[in-house]
XYZ file of C-alpha atoms in Angstrom:
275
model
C -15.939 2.798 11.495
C -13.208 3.803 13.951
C -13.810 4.597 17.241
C -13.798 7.915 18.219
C -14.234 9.654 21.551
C -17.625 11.611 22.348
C -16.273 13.801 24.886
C -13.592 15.336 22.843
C -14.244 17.788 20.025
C -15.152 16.186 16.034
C -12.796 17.798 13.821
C -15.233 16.460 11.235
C -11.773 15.890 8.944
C -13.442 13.369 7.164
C -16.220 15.112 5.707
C -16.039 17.793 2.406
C -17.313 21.269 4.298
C -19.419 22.896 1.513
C -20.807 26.136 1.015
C -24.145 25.521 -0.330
C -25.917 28.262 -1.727
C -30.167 27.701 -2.402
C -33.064 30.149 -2.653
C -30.540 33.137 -2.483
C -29.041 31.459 1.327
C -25.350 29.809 1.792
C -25.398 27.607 4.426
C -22.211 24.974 5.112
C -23.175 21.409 4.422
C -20.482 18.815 5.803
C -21.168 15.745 2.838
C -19.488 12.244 2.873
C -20.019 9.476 1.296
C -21.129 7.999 -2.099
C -24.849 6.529 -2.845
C -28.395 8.023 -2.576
C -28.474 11.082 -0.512
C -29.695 11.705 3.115
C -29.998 14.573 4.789
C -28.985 14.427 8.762
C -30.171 17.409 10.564
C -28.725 18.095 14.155
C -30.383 18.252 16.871
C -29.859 21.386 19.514
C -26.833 22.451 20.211
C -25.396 21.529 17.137
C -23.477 19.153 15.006
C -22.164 17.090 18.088
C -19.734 13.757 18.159
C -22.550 12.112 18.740
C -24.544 13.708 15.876
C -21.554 12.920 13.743
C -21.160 9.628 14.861
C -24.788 8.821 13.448
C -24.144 10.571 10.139
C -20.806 8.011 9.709
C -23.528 5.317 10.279
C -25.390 6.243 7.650
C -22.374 6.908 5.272
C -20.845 3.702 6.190
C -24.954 1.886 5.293
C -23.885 3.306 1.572
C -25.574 6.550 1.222
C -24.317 10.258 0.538
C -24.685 12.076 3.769
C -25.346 16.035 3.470
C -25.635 17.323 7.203
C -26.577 20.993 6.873
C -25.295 23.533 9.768
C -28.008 25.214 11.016
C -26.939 26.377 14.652
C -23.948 25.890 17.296
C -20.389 25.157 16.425
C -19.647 22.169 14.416
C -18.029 19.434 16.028
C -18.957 20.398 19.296
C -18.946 18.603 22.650
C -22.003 20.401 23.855
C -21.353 22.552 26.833
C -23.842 23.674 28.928
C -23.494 27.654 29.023
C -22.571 27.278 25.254
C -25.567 25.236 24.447
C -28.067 27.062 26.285
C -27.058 30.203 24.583
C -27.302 28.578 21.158
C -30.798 27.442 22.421
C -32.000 30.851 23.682
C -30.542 32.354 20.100
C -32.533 29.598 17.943
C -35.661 30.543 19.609
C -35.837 33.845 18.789
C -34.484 33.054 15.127
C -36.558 34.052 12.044
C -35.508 30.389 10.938
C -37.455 28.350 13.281
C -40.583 28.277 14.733
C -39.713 27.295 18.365
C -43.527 28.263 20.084
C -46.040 27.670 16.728
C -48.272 24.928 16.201
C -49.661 24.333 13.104
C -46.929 26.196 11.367
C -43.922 25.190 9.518
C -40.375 26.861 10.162
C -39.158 29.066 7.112
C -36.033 26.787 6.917
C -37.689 23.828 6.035
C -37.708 25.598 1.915
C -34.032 25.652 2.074
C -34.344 22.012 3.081
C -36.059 21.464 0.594
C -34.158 23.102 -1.780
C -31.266 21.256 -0.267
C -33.016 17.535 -0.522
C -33.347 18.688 -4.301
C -30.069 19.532 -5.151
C -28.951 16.163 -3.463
C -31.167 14.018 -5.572
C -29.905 15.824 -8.560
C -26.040 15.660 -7.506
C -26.558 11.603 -6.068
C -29.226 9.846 -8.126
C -31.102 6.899 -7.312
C -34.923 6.274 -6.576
C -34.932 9.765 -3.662
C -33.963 11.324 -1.095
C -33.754 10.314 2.864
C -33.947 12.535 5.902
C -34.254 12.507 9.667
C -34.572 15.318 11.764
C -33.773 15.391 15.412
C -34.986 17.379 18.591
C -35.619 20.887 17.673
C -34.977 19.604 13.523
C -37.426 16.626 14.212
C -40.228 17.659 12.332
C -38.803 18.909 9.837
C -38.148 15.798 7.652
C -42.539 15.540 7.288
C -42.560 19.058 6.096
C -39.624 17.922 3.343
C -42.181 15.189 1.925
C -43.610 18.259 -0.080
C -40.452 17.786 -2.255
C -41.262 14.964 -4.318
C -37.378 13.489 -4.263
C -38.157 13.334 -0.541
C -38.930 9.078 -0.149
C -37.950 8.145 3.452
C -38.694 10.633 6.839
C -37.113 9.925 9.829
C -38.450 11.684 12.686
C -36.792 11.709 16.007
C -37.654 13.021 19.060
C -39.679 15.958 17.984
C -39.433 18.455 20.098
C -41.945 21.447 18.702
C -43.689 23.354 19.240
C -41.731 23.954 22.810
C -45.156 25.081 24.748
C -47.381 22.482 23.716
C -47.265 18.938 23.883
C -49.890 17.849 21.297
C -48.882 20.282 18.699
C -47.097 19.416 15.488
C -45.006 22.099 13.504
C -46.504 22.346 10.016
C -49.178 24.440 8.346
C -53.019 21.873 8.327
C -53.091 22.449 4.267
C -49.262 21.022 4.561
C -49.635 18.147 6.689
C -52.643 17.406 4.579
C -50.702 17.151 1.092
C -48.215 14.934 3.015
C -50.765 12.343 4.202
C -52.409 12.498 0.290
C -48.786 11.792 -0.794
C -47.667 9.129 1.506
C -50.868 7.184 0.596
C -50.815 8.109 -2.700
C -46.921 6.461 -3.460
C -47.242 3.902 -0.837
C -44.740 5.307 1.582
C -44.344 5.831 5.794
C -43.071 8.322 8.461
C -40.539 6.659 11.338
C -40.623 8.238 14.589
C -38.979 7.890 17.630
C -38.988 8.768 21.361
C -38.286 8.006 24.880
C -40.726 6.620 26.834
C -40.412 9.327 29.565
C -39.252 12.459 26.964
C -40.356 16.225 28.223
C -39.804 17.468 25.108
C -41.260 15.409 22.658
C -44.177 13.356 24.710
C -46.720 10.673 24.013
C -49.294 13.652 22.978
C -47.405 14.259 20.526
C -47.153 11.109 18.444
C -50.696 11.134 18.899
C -51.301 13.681 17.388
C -49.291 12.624 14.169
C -50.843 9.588 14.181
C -54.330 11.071 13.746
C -53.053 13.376 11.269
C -51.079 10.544 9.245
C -52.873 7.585 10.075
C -51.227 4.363 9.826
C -48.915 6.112 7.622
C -46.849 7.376 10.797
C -45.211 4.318 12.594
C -44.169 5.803 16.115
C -41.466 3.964 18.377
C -41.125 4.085 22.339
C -38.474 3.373 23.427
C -38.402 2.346 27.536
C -36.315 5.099 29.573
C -34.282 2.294 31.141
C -32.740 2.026 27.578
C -30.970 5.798 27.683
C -27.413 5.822 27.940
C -26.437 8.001 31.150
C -22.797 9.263 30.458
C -23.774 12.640 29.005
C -22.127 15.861 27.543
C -22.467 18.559 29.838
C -25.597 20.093 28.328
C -27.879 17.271 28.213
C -26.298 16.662 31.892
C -28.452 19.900 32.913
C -30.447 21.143 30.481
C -32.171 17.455 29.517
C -33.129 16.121 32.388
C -35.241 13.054 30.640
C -34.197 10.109 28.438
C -34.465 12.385 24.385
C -32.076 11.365 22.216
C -32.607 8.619 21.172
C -29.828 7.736 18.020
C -27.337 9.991 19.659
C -26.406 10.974 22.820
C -28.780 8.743 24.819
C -27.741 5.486 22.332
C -25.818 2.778 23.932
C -23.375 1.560 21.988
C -23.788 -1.774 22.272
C -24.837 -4.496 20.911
C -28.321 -6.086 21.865
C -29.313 -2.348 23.013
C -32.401 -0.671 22.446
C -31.196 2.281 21.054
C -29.232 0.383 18.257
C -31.947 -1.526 17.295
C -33.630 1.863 16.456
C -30.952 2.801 14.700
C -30.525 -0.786 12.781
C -34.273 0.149 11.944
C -33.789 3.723 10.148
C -30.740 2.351 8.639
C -32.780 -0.369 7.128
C -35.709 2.030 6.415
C -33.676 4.408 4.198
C -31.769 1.409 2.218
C -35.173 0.022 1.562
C -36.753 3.387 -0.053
C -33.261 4.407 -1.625
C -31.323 1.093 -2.507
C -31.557 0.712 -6.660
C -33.182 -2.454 -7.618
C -30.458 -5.215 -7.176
C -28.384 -3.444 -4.839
């Protein structure tokens, strides 16, 4: 994959910008690539270079990417007034569920709906996903569609207000953990070390939910990249992202090792036999 600059705007020119219509709602879906489908949803404030960058990734591991635009301006370095406002307006949205434990955001039908439609358009054994910051649950509520085989959960970052909560309904997470040990498959999840948002309560918490069925990663702090846009510059003050803006690009690095891992992860679920 070329090279491209993460401080400059993603014109996103190599990606098919789709207007996807499910459950009566259009949203844009930017799609690349040929193979089973994943779905790569952004974390806040949108469909960065970086965010892009880890969609290419996948692409380029063979796999149809479908990266749904659910807030901010595609392609988007993220500024910091720009971001904050996109922040401020997802929190109030009727989407999301930025403050509730125990309860899963309305969006995550359409995501459904969406992981659906991909299995139908793509083929193969299922569907991938991985969620990110304020979209990092979200990929454990889409194991309730049954083309749904490999969740990626990355720094999950809600409920905002309290560290041990996980966003989805009991009777949901419940059905996940009877599926997940009734077909044999596992939850990835990632996070800093030192991570405000998404803290060690947290995984806990999904591990006594999930059981040995959620396999958590910590990744140490000293492992964040520190060159950062200008809205994780002020607004996230702790090591968070951990496949995207805090990744070092590097080989040998922490970060790509995680990402190595989810790679691997969805091309063992997803790969047909003999690929």
């Amino acid at each position: 994959m070329p090279k491209r600059s993460m401080k400059q705007d993603d014109p996103l020119d190599d990606f098919m910008r789709r207007e996807i219509a499910l459950d009566g709602v259009t949203k844009a879906v930017h799609v690349a690539g040929v193979g089973p489908a994943v779905i790569v949803m952004t974390e806040m404030p949108g469909i960065s270079p970086h965010v892009a960058r880890f969609a290419r990734w996948v692409r380029d591991a063979g796999f149809s990417v479908y990266m749904p635009s659910l807030f901010g301006r595609d392609g988007a370095v993220p500024g910091a007034e720009e971001g904050a406002a996109v922040f401020q307006r997802a929190c109030v949205s009727a989407e999301f569920r930025a403050f509730a434990a125990n309860e899963s955001s309305p969006v995550t039908k359409w995501l459904r709906s969406l992981a659906r439609f991909a299995h139908e358009e793509c083929g193969g054994p299922g569907v991938g996903a991985i969620g990110m910051c304020f979209t990092g649950n979200f990929a454990l509520t889409m194991m309730l569609e049954p083309s749904m085989l490999a969740p990626v959960l990355s720094q999950p970052s809600l409920p905002l207000n309290n560290p041990a909560g996980i966003e989805i309904a009991p009777d949901e997470v419940k059905a996940v953990r009877r599926r997940l040990e009734r077909d044999d498959l596992t939850v990835l999840a990632y996070r800093f070390e030192g991570d405000k948002f998404c803290m060690a309560q947290r995984f806990a918490a999904y591990a006594e939910a999930l059981g040995d069925r959620f396999i958590g990663r910590v990744l140490p702090d000293s492992a964040a990249n520190r060159d950062l846009p200008p809205f994780f510059e002020r607004h996230v003050t702790t090591p968070h992202s951990v496949v995207t803006a805090h990744l070092i690009d590097e080989a040998g690095q922490p970060t790509i090792a995680a990402r190595d891992e989810i790679l691997a992860f969805f091309t063992k679920r997803l790969a047909p036999e003999g690929r």
